[in-house]
Short mmCIF file of C-alpha atoms in Angstrom, two decimals:
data_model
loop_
_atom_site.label_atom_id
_atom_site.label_comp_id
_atom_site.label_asym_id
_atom_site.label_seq_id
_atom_site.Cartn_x
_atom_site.Cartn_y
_atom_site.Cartn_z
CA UNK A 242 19.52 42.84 8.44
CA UNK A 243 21.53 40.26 10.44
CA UNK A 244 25.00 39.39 11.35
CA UNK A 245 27.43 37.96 13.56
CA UNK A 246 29.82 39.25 15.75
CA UNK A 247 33.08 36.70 16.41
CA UNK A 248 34.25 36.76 19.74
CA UNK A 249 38.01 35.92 20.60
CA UNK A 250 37.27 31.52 21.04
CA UNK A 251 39.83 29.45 20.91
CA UNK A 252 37.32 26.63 19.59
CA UNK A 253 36.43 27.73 15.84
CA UNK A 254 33.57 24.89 15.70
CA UNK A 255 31.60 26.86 18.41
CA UNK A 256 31.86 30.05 16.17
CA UNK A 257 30.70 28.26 13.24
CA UNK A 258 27.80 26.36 14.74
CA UNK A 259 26.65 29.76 15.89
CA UNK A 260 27.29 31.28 12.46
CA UNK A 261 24.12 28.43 10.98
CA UNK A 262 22.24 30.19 13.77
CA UNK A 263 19.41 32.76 12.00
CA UNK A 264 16.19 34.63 12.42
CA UNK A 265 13.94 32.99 10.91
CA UNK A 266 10.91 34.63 10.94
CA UNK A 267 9.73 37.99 13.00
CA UNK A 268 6.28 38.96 13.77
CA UNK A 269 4.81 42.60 15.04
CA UNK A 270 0.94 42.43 16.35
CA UNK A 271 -0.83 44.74 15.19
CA UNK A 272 1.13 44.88 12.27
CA UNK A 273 1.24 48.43 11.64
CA UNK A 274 0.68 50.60 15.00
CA UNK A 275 -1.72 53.81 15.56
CA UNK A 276 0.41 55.47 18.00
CA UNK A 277 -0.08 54.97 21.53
CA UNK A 278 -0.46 51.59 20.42
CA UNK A 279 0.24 48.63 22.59
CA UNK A 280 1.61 45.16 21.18
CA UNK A 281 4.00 42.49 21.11
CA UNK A 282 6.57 41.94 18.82
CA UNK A 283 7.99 37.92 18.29
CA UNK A 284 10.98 36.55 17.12
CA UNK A 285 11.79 32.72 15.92
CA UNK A 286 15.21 32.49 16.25
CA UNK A 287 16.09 28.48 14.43
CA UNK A 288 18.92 26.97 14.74
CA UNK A 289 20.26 25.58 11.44
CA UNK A 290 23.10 22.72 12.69
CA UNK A 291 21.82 19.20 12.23
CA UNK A 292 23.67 17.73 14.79
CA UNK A 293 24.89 20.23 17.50
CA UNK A 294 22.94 22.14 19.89
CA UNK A 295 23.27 26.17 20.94
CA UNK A 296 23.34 27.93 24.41
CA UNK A 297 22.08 31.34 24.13
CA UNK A 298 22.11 33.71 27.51
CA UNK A 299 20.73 37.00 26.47
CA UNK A 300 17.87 38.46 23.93
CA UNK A 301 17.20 41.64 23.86
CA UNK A 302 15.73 44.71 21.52
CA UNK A 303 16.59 48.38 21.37
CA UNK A 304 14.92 51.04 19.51
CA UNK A 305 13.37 54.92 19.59
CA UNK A 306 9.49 55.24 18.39
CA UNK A 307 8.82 51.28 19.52
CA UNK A 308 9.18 51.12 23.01
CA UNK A 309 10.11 47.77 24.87
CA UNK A 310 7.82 47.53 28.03
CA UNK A 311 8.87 44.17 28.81
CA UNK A 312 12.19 42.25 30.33
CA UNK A 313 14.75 41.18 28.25
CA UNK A 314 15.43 37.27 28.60
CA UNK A 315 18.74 37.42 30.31
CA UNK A 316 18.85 33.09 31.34
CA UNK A 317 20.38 30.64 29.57
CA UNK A 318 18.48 28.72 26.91
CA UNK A 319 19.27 25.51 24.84
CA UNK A 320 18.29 25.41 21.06
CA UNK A 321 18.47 21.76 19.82
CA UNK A 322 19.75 21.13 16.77
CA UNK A 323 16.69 22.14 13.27
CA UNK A 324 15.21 23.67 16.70
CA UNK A 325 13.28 26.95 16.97
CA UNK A 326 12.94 29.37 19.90
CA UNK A 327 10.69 32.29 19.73
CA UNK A 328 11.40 35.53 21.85
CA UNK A 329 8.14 37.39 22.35
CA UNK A 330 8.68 41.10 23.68
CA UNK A 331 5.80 43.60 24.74
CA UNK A 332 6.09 46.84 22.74
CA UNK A 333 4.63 50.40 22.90
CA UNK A 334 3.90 52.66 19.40
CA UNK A 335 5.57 56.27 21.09
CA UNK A 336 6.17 57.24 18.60
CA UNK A 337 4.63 59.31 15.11
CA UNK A 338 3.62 57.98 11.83
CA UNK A 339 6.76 56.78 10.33
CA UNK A 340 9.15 53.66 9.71
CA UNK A 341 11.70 52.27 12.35
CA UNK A 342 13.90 49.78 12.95
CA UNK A 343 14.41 47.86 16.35
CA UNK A 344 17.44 45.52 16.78
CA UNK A 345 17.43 42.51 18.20
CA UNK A 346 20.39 40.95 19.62
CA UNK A 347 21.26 37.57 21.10
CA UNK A 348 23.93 36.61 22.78
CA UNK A 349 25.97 32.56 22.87
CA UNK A 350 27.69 31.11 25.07
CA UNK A 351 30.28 30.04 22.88
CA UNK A 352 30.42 32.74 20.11
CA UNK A 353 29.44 36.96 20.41
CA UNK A 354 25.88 37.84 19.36
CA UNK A 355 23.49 37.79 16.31
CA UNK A 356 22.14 40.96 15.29
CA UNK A 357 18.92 41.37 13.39
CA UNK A 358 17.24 44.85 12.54
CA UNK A 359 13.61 44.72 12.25
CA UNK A 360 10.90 47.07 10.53
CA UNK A 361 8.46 48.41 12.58
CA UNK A 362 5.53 50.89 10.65
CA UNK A 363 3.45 53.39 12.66
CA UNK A 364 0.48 54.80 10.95
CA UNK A 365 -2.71 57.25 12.21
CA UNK A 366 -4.83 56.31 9.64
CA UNK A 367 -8.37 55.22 10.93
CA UNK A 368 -10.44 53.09 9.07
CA UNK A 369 -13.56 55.08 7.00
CA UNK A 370 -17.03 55.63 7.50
CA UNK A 371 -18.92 56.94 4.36
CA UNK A 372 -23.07 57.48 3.77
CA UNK A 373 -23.27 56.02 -0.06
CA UNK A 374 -27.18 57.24 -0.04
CA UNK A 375 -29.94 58.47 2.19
CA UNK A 376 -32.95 60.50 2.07
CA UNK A 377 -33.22 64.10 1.21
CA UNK A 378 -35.37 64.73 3.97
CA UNK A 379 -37.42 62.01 6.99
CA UNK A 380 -41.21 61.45 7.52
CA UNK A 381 -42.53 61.62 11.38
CA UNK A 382 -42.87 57.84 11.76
CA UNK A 383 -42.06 56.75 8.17
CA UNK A 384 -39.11 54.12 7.64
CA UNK A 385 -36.09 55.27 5.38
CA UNK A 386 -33.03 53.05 4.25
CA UNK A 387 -29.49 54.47 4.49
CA UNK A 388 -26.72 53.24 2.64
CA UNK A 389 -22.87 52.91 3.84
CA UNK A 390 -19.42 51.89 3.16
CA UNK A 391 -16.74 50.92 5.80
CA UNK A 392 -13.30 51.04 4.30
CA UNK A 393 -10.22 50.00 5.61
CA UNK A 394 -7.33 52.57 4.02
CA UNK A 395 -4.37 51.08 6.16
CA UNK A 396 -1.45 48.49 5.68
CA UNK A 397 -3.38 45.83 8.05
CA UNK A 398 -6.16 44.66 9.07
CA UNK A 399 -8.65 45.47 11.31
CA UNK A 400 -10.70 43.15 13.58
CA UNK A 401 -13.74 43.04 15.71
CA UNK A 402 -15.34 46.18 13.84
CA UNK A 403 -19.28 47.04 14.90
CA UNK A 404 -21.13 49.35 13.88
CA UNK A 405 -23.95 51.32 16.54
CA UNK A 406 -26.71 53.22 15.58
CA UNK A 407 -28.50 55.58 17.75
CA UNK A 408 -30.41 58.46 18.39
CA UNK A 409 -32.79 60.32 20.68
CA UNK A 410 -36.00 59.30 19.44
CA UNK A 411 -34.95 57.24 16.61
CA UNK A 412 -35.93 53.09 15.71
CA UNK A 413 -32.87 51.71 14.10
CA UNK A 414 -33.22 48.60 12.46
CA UNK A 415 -30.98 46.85 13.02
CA UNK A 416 -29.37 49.34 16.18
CA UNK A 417 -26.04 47.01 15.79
CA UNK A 418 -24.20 45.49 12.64
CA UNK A 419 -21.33 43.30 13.26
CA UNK A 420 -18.37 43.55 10.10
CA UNK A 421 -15.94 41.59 11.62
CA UNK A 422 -12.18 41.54 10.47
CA UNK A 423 -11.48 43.85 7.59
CA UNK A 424 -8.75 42.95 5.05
CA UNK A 425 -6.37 46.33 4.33
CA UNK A 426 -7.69 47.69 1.23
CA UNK A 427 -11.37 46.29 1.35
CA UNK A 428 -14.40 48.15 1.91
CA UNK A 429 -17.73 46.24 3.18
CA UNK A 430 -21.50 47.79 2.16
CA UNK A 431 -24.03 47.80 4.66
CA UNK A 432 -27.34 49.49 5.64
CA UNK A 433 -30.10 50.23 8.32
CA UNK A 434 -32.98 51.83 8.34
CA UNK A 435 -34.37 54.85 10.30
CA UNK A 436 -37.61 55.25 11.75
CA UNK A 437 -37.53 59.00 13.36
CA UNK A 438 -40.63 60.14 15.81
CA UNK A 439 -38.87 64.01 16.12
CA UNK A 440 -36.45 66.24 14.35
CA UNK A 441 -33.24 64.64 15.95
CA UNK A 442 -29.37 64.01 15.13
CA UNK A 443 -28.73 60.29 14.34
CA UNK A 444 -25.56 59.18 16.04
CA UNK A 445 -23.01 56.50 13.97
CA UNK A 446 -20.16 54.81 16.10
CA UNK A 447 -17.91 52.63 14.42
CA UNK A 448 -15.72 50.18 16.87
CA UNK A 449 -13.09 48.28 16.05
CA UNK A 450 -9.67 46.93 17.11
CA UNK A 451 -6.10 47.36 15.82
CA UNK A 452 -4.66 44.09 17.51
CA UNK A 453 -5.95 44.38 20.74
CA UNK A 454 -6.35 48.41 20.90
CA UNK A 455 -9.76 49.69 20.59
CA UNK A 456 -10.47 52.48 17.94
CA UNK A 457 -13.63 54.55 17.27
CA UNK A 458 -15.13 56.75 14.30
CA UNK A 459 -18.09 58.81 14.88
CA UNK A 460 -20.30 60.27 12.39
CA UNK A 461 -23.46 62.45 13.05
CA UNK A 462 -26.24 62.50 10.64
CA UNK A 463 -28.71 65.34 10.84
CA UNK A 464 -32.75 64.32 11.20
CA UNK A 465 -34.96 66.93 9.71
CA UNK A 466 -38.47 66.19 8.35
CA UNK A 467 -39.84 67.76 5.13
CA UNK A 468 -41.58 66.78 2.02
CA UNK A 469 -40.58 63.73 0.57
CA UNK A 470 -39.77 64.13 -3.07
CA UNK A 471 -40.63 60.09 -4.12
CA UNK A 472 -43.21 59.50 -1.55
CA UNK A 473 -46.61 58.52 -3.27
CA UNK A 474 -49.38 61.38 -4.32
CA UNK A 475 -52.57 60.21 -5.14
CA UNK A 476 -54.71 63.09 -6.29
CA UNK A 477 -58.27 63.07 -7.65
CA UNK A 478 -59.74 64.67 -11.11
CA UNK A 479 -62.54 64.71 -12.85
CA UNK A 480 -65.10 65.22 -10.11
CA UNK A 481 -69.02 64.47 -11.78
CA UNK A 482 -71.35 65.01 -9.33
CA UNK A 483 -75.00 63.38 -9.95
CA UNK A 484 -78.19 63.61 -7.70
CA UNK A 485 -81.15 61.03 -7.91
CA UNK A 486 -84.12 61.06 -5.47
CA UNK A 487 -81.77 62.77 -2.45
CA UNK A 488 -78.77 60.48 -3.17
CA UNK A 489 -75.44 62.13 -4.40
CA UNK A 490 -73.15 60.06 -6.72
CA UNK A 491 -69.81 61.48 -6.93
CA UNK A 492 -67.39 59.69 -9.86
CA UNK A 493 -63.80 60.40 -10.77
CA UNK A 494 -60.34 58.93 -11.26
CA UNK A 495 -57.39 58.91 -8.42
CA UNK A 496 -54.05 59.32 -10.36
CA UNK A 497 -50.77 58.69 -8.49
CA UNK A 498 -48.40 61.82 -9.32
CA UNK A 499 -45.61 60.23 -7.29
CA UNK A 500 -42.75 58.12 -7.10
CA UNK A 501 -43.76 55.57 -4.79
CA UNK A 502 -46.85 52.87 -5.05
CA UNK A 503 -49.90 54.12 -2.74
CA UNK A 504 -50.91 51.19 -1.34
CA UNK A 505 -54.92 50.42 -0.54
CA UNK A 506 -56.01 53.89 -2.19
CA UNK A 507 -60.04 54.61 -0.55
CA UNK A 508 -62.20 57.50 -1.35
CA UNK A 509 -65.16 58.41 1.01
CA UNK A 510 -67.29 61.06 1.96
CA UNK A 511 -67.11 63.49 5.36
CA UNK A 512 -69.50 65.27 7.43
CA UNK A 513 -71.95 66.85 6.32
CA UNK A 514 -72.62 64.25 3.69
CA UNK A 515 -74.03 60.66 4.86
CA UNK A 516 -72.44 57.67 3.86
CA UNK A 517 -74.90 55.72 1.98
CA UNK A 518 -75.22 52.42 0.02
CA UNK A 519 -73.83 50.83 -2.26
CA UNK A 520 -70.66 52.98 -2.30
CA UNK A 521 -70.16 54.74 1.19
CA UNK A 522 -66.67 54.01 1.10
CA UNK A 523 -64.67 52.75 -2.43
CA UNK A 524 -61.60 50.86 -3.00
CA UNK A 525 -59.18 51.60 -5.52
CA UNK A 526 -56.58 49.62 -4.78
CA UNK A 527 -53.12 50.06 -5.08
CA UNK A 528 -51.65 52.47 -7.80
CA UNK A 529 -48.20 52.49 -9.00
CA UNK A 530 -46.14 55.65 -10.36
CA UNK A 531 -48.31 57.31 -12.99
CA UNK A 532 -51.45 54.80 -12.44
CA UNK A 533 -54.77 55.80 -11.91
CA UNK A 534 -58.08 54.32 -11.02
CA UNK A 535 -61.94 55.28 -10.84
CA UNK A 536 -64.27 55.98 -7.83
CA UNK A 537 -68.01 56.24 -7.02
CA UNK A 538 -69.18 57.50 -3.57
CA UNK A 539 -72.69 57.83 -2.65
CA UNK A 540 -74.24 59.73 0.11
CA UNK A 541 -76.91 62.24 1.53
CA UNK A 542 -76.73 65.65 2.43
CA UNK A 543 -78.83 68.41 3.05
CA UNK A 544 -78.70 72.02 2.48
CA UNK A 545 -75.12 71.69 1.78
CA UNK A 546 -72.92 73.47 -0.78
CA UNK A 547 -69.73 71.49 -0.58
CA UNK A 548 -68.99 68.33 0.42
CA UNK A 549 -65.28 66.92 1.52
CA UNK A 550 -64.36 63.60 -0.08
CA UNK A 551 -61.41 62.32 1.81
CA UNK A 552 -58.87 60.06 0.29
CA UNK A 553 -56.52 57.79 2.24
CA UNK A 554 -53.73 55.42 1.29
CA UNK A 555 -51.16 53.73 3.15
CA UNK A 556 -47.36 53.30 2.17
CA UNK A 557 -44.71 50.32 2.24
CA UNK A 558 -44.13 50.74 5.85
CA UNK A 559 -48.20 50.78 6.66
CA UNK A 560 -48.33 54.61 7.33
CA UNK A 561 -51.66 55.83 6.46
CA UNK A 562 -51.95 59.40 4.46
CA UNK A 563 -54.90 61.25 3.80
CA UNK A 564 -56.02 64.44 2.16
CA UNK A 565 -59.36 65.69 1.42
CA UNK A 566 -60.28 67.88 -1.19
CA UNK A 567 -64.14 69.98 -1.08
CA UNK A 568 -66.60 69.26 -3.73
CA UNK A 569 -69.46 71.50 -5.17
CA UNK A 570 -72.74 69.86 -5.10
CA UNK A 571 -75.60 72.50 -4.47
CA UNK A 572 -75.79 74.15 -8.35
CA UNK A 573 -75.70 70.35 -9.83
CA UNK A 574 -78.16 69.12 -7.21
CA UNK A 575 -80.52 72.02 -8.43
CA UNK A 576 -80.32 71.57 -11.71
CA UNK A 577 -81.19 67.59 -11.03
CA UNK A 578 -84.61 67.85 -9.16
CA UNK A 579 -85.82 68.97 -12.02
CA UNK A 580 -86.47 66.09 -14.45
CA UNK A 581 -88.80 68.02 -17.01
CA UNK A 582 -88.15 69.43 -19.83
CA UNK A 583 -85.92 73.27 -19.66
CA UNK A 584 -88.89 76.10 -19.78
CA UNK A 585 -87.18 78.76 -21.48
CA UNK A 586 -86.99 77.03 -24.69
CA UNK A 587 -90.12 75.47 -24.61
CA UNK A 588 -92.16 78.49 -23.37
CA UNK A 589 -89.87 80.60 -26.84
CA UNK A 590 -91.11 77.63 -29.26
CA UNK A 591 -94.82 78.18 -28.11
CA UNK A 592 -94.44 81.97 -28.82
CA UNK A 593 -93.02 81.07 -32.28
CA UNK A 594 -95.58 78.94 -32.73
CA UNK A 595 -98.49 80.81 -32.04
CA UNK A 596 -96.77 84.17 -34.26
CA UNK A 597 -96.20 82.04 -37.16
CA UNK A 598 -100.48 80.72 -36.62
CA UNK A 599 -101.78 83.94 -36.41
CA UNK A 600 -99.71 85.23 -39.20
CA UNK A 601 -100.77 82.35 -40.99
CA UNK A 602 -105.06 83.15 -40.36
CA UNK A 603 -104.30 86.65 -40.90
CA UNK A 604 -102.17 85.66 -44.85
CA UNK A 605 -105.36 83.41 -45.66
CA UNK A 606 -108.22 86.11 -44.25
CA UNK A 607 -106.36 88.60 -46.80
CA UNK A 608 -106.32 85.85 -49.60
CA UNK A 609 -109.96 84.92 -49.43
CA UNK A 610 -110.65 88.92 -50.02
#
């Protein structure tokens, strides 16, 4: 809103050059306060006569929530004619979220003063931090990825924004993201991953600046460890155990009940049982989901009942993962170092055999009577 107030000249042309006199453009930095805010707010003040030139001897700018912390220009100043001057005022946000409207005024030499009510907007609105995705639950030294949003909500934009990850006894890769300037309205995705050694609290500190006023969010993400629900799970089946001259052959298959590839799947064989050629330890391989793959192990052992086969794998990140799982071999192993044929059935044919023979003499004895 501007105007012009006529003072009592007696030289009209001095009144009407000031009249072609405007505000021509006004500028508040930030452009919408948090309050507390500091600032400066600018005016261009042009003057529109082609050929005659202005004195002006006073700017100045009153209002309640925007505070003036600065002087007012109170010297004389010449504005050639198609000429622009810019007043630049330092400014304090005191007050709450809400619209107001500081007037500037400028006085001439030769006419009253130009009056021009600005819009100043104060908002507490911070920009937002959100977690898009993350784990269900961490893995003592396994990496996880977690997914965020940063969105700006408010009437400006925000600059300088950073984002710093930390945590007692956390690996964040990467620790620091820069974002930059944020447009009002936009959002930016990012993401970092977690590496945690303990149950901890992972600490998220967002920085940025609303002109030249720094701002913070904080977010706290709790670190717990459980089972992972996609992690990979090889598990072995159909265990044949065979013995030959001492030497145990163990054969199965190593299905992957999980959700995640095991990477370099191996089977082998523990204490009490010897390693022993050609298979002491075997290489599946990598499985994917629902993939499976076969294994031989071979080894000695003596007087043993069970044996523990232990089977390792390694994830994305290179964590290695084992389980083992116990093995019956003594009741197979007996019923291998025998290679003859089964006794019982042989020993019951005989019998048979020698019944139906002597039955036999005794029929043709009777016959021959």
């Amino acid at each position: 809103m501007v105007g012009i107030v006529a003072a009592d000249f007696t030289n009209p042309a001095s009144i009407i050059a000031a009249d072609k006199v405007y505000v021509s453009g006004v500028t508040y930095d930030p452009a919408v306060f948090f309050p507390g805010d500091r600032g400066t707010l600018t005016i261009d003040i042009t003057n529109g006569n082609t050929v005659e030139g202005i004195t002006v001897n006073h700017a100045i700018v009153s209002s309640e929530g925007i505070k003036i912390t600065s002087r007012p220009y109170d010297s004389s100043t010449s504005i050639g004619p198609a000429q622009k001057q810019s007043y630049v005022f330092s400014v304090t946000a005191d007050g709450l979220d809400g619209t107001f409207y500081p007037t500037f005024s400028l006085s001439f030499r030769d006419a009253d003063s130009l009056f021009y009510r600005t819009v100043a907007k104060i908002e507490n609105t911070p920009i937002v931090l959100t977690i898009v995705d993350q784990p269900d639950t961490f893995t003592q030294g396994k990496k996880k990825t977690i997914y965020a949003q940063v969105a700006n909500p408010r009437e400006n934009s925000v600059k300088n924004i950073i984002l710093d990850v930390s945590g007692t006894g956390i690996t964040a890769t990467p620790s620091k993201i820069f974002i930059g300037e944020l447009a009002s309205g936009a959002t930016v995705p990012l993401n970092f991953s977690v590496t945690a050694d303990q149950p901890t609290t992972l600490h998220l500190l967002l920085n940025y600046d609303n002109g030249d006023n720094p701002h913070t969010v904080n977010m706290d993400i709790p670190i717990t460890f459980g089972v992972d629900k996609k992690q990979a799970n090889p598990v072995m089946s159909n265990v044949q155990v065979k013995s030959d001259t001492g030497i145990y052959h163990i054969t199965g298959d190593v299905n992957n009940a999980g959700l995640e590839t095991a990477n370099t799947v191996m089977v082998t064989s523990l204490s009490p049982a010897v390693p022993q050629d050609p298979y002491k330890t075997y290489v599946v391989g990598a499985l994917k989901p629902d993939d499976f793959g076969s294994f031989e192990v071979t080894f000695a052992a003596t007087n043993a009942e069970t044996i523990p086969l232990q089977l390792t794998y390694k994830d994305a990140d290179g964590n290695v993962y084992n389980s083992v799982q116990d093995v019956k071999v003594s009741a197979t192993s007996a019923a291998q170092k025998s290679t003859g044929l089964p006794l019982i059935p042989i020993i019951a044919a005989i019998v048979i055999l020698a019944l139906f023979i002597g039955g036999w003499i005794v029929y043709l004895k009777k016959y021959k009577q």
